[in-house]
C-alpha positions as MATLAB code, in Angstrom:
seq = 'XXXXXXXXXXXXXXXXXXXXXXXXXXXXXXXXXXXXXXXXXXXXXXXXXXXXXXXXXXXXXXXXXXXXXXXXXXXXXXXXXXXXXXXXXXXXXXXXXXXXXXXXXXXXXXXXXXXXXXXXXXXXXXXXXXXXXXXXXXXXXXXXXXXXXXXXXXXXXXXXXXXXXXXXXXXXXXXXXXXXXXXXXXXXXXXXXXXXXXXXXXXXXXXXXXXXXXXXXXXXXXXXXXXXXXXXXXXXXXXXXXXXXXXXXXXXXXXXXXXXXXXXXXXXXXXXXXXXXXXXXXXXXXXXXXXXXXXXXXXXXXXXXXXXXXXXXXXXXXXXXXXXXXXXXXXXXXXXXXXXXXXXXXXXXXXXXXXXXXXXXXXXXXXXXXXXXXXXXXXXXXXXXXXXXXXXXXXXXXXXXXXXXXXXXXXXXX';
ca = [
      73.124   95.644  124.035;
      75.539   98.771  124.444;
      78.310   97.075  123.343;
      76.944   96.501  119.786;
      74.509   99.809  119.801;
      76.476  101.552  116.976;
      77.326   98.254  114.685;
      75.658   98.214  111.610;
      73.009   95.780  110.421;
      74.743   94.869  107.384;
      78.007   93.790  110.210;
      75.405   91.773  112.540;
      73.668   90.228  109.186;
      77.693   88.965  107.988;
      77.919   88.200  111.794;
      75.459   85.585  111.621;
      76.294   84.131  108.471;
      80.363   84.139  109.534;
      78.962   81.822  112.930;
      76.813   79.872  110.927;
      79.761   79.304  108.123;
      82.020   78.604  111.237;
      80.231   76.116  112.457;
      80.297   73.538  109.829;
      84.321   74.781  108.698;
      85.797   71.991  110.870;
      87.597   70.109  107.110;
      90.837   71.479  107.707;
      91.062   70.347  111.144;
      90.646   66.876  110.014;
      92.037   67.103  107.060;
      95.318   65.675  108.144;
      93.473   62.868  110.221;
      91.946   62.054  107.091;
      94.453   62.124  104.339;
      96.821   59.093  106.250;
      93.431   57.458  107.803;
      90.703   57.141  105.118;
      92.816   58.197  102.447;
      95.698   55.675  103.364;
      98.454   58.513  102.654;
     102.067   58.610  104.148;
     102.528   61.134  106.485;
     105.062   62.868  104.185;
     102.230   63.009  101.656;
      99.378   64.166  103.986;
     102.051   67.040  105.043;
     102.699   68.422  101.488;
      99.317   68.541  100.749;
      98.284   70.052  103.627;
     101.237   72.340  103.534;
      99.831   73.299   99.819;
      96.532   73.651  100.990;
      97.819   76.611  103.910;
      99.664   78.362  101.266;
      96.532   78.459   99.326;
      94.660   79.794  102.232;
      97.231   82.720  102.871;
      97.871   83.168   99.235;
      94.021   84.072   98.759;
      94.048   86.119  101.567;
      96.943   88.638  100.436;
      95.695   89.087   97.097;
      91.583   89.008   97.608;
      90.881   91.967   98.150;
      92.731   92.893   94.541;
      89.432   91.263   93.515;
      87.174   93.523   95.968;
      88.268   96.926   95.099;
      88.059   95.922   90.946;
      84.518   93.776   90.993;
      83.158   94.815   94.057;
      83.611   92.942   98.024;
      80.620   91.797   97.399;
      81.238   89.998   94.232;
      84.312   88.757   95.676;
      82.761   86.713   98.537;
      80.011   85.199   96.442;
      82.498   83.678   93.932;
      84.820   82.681   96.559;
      82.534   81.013   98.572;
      80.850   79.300   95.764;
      84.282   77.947   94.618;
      85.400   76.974   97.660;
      81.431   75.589   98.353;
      81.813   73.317   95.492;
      85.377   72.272   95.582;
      84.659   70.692   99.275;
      81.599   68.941   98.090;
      83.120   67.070   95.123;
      86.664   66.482   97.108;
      85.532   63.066   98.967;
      85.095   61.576   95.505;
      88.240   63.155   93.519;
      91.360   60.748   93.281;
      93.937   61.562   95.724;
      96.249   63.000   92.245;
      93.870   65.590   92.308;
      93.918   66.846   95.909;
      96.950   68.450   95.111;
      95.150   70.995   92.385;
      91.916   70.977   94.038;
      92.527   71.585   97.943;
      94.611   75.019   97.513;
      92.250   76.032   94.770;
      89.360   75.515   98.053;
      91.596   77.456  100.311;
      92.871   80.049   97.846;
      89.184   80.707   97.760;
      88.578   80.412  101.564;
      91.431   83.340  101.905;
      89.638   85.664   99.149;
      86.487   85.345  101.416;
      87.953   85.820  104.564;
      89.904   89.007  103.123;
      86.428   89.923  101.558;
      84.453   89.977  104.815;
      87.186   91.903  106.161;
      86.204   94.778  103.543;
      82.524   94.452  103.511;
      83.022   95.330  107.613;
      85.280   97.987  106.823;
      83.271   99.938  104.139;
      79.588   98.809  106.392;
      81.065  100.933  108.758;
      80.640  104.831  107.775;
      84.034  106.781  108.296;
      84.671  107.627  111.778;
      81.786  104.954  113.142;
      82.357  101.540  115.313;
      84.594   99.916  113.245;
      86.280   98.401  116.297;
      83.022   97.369  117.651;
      82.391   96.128  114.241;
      85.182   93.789  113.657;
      85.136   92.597  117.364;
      81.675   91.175  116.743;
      83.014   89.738  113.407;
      85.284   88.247  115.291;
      83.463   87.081  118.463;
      80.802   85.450  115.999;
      84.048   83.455  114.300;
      84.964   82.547  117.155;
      82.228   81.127  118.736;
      81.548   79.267  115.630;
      84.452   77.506  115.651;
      84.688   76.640  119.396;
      81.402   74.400  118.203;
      82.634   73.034  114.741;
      85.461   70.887  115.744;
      83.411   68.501  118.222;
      80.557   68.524  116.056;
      82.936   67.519  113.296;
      84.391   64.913  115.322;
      80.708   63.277  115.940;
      79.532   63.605  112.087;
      83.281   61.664  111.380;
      82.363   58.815  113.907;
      78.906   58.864  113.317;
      78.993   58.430  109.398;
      82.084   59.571  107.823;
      85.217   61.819  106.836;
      83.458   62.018  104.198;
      80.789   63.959  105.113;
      82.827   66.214  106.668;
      83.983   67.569  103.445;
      80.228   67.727  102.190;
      78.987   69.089  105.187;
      81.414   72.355  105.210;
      80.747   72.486  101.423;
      76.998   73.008  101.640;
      77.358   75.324  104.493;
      80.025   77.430  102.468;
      77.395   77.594   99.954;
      74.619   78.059  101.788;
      76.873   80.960  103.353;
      76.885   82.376   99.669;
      73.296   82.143   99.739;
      72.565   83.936  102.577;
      75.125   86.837  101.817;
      73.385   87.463   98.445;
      70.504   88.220  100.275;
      71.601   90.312  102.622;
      74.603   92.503  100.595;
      72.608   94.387   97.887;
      73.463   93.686   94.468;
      73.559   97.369   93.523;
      74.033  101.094   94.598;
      75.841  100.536   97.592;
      79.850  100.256   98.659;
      79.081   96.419   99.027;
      78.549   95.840   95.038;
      80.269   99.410   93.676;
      83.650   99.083   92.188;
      86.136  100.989   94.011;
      88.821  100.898   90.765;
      89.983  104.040   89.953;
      92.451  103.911   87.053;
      93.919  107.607   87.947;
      93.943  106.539   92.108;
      97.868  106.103   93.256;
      98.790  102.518   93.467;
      98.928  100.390   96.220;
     103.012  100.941   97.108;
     102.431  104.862   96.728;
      99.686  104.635   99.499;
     101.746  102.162  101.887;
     104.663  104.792  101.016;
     102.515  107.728  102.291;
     101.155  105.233  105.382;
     104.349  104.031  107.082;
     102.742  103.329  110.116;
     100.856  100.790  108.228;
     103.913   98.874  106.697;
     105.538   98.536  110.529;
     102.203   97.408  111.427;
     102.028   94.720  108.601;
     105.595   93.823  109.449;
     104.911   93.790  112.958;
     101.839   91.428  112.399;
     103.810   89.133  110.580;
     106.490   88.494  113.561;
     104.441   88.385  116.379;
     101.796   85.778  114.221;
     105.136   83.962  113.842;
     105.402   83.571  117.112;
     101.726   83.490  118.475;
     100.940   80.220  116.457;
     103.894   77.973  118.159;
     100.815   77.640  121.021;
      99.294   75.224  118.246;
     102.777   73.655  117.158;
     105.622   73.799  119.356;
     104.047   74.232  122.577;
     102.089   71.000  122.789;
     105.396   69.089  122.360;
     107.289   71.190  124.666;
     104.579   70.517  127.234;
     104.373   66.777  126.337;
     108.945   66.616  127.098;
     108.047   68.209  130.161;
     106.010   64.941  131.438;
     102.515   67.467  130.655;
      99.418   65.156  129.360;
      97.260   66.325  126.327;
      95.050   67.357  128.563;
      96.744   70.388  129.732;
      97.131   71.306  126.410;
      93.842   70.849  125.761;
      92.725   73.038  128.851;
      94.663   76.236  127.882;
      92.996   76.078  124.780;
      90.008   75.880  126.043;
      90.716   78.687  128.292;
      92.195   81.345  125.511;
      89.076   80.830  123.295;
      86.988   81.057  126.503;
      88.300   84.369  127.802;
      88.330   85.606  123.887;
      84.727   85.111  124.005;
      83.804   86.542  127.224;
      86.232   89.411  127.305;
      87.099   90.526  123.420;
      83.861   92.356  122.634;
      83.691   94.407  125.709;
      86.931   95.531  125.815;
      86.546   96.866  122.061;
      83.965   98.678  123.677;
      85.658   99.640  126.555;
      88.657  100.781  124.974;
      87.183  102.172  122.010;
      88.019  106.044  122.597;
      92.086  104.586  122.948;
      94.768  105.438  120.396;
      94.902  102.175  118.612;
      98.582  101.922  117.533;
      98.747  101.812  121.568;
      96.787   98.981  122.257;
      98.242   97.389  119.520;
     101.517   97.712  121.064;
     100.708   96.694  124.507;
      99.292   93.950  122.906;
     102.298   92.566  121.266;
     104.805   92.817  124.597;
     102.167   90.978  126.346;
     102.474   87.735  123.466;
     105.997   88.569  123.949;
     105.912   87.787  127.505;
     103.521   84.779  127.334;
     106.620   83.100  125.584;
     109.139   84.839  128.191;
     107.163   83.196  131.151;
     108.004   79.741  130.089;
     111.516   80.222  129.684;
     111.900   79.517  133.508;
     110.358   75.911  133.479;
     107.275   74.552  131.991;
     105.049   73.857  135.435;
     100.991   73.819  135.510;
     101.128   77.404  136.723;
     103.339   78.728  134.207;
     101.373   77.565  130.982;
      98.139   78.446  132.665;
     100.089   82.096  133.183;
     101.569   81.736  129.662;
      98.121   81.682  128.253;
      96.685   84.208  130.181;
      98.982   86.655  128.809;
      98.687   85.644  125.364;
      95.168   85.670  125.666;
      95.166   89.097  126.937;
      97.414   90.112  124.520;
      95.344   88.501  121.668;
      92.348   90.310  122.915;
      94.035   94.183  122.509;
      95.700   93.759  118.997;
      93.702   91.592  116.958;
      90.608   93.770  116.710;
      92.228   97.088  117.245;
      95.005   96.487  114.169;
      91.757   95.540  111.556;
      90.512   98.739  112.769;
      93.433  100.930  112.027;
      93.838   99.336  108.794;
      90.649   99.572  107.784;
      90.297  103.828  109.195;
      94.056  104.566  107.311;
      93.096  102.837  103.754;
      91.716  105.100  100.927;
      88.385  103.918   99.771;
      89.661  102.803   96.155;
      92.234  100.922   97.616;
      90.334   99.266  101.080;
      89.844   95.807   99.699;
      93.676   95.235   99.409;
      94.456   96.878  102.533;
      92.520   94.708  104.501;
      93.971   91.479  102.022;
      97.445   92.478  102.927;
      96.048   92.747  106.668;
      94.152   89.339  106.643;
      97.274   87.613  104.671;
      99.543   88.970  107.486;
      97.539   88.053  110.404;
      97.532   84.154  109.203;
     101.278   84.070  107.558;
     102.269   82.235  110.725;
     100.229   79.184  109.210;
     102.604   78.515  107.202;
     105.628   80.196  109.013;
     105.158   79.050  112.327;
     105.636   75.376  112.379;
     108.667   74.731  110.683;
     110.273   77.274  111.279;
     109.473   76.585  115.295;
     110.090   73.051  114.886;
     113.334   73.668  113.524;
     114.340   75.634  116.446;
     113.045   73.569  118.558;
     114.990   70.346  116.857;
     118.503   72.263  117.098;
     118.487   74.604  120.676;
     115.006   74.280  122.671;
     116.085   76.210  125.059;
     116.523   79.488  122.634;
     112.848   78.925  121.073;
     111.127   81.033  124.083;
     114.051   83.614  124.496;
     113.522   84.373  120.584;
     109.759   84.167  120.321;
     109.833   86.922  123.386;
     112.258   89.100  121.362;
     110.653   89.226  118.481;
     107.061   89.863  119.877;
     108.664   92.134  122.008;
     110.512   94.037  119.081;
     107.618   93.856  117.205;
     105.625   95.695  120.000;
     107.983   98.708  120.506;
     108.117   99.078  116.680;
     104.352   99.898  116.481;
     104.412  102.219  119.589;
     107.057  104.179  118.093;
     105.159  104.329  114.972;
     102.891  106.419  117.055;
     105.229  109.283  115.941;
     104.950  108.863  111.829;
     103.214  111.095  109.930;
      99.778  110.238  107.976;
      98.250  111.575  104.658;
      96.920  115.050  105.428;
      98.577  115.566  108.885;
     101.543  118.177  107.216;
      98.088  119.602  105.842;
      96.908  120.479  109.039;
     100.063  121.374  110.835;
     100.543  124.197  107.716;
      96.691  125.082  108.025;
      95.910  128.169  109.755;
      94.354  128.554  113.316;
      94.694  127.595  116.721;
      94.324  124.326  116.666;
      95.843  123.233  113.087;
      99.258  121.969  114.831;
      97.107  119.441  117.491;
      96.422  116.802  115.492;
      98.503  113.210  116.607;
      99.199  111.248  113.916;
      97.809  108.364  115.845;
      93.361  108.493  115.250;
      91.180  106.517  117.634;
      87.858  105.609  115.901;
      84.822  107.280  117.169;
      81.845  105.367  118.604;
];
């Protein structure tokens, strides 16, 4: 297939394995379901454990690849995923004292191999390759995963057990290891090599020199702020607007739908764009997902709501790994794409309470501020278009005609 012609087979290999993973990673879904039913928790409990548990899952995410570019990505994922393997398998048995240690220890190490993966597809990838096609697949493979693991998980908890929910994800999550032993060579390769450099700058000096990067990060950080109030806030609005579950349920199903059909050949559509564009364009259009409900909350305004975000979703998720990914030095690419991975899933954490919050005190100013700061966020990254990037005063001093035509702003070959 054209659109995956110049992916690697070391991508498609972690490709299958990420499906396969995502198909049996349905615990955390449940997990709340299962803390106050099995369990026989409060809700107040079941919250701060699962509110542990998320920071955890971001926390590993910021700081894994720290343990990438020092041991090797490859390294990284197998202990990560062997942690968080056997930390799910033992959990149905531990006493609930202990789910407070031993659930953000499994989601600490969840977040070190989901930043992990992020790095093995970067450096897969040689330098100027498909890296957008790369990721997309990465991504679509997630995805579609995970549009199967939730209703499967809901039949293994009716048909046996909650229990086996935890064991099931933990024997796929090791299994997962398993498989990406076997296919990431141990040695002489970028997957196993240690990228450490004691003499490289550190990782502030390269951000420094990379400012389009740091708006980027920032910018990812608001507008995931705002994207995740579709799984918090929005339900509820829908629900005080007379809407069923059912709605709700439909525009899910439609935004992972149209992610699936439509993510992976736009990457390859747009792969010859200026990222830090699409990027952009992406953000205004979350922005003005959350601006179309501000007029009323009918059928045809959250079906249009979702459509935007959707579309939105589709042109900066994939092209933002990418630019990360092309822009980090090789020493330091393992915590480039951490700090990337930890800002893409901050609103986790952020999202609900903050939203919920909002939504408590003014409801109507929860839309009007979710468009503004997508919408800021957006027009921050397309005027970062305009900052400079390691070796571009190089070129504009070089000699020759064409040493002051670079853009600061590099679309990924392929």
């Amino acid at each position: 297939m054209g659109m995956v012609r110049g992916v690697p087979r070391t991508v498609r290999l972690l490709a299958l394995g990420a499906f396969l993973n995502a198909v049996v990673s349905f615990t955390f879904v449940y997990l709340f379901v299962y803390l106050v039913g099995p369990r026989g928790l409060t809700v107040t409990q079941a919250g701060v454990i699962s509110g542990v548990g998320g920071v955890g899952l971001v926390a590993g995410n910021f700081t894994g690849g720290w343990f990438g570019d020092r041991l090797g990505h490859r390294r990284a994922l197998l202990a990560g995923a062997c942690v968080s393997g056997a930390a799910l398998v033992v959990l149905p048995a531990l006493p609930v004292a202990a789910l407070y240690a031993v659930l953000p220890v499994a989601q600490y190490a969840a977040g070190v191999v989901r930043a992990a993966n992020a790095a093995l597809v970067a450096v897969s990838v040689p330098e100027g390759g498909s890296r957008r096609q790369s990721f997309a697949l990465f991504r679509f493979a997630a995805n579609g995963g995970f549009a199967i693991g939730p209703p499967l998980g809901a039949l293994v908890a009716t048909r046996f057990s909650y229990d086996w929910l935890f064991v099931a994800d933990g024997v796929g999550t090791l299994l997962f290891a398993v498989y990406a032993a076997r296919i990431l060579p141990a040695r002489g390769s970028a997957h196993s090599a240690r990228a450490h450099d004691p003499d490289a700058p550190g990782l502030w000096r390269e951000l420094r020199a990379r400012p389009a990067v740091l708006v980027l990060l920032a910018a990812i950080v608001l507008v995931d702020l705002v994207y995740r109030q579709q799984y918090s806030t929005l339900p509820v609005f829908l629900a005080d607007h007379g809407h069923s579950t059912q709605l709700y349920g439909w525009l899910l199903a439609i935004n992972g739908g149209l992610i699936l059909c439509l993510e992976l050949p736009a990457a390859h559509a747009l792969r010859r764009r200026a990222p830090l564009g699409l990027v952009g364009v992406g953000l205004l259009l979350v922005g003005l997902a959350y601006a179309i409900l501000i007029p009323g909350a009918g059928v045809l305004f959250a079906f249009t709501m979702m459509l935007s975000l959707t579309l939105g979703e589709i042109l900066y998720k994939t092209p933002a790994t990418a630019y990360v990914a092309d822009q980090a030095p090789g020493h330091a690419q393992g915590r480039f794409q951490s700090l990337y991975a930890g800002a893409s899933i901050s609103g986790q954490v952020l999202a609900p309470p903050l939203g919920a919050a909002l939504y408590a005190a003014s409801p109507a100013l929860l839309w009007p501020l979710c468009a503004l700061l997508a919408a800021g966020a957006g027009i921050a990254v397309l005027a970062a278009r305009r900052l400079p990037v390691p070796g571009e005063r190089a070129r504009v001093a070089g000699k020759g005609p064409h040493a002051e035509t670079g853009s600061p702003e590099r679309a990924p070959a392929g």
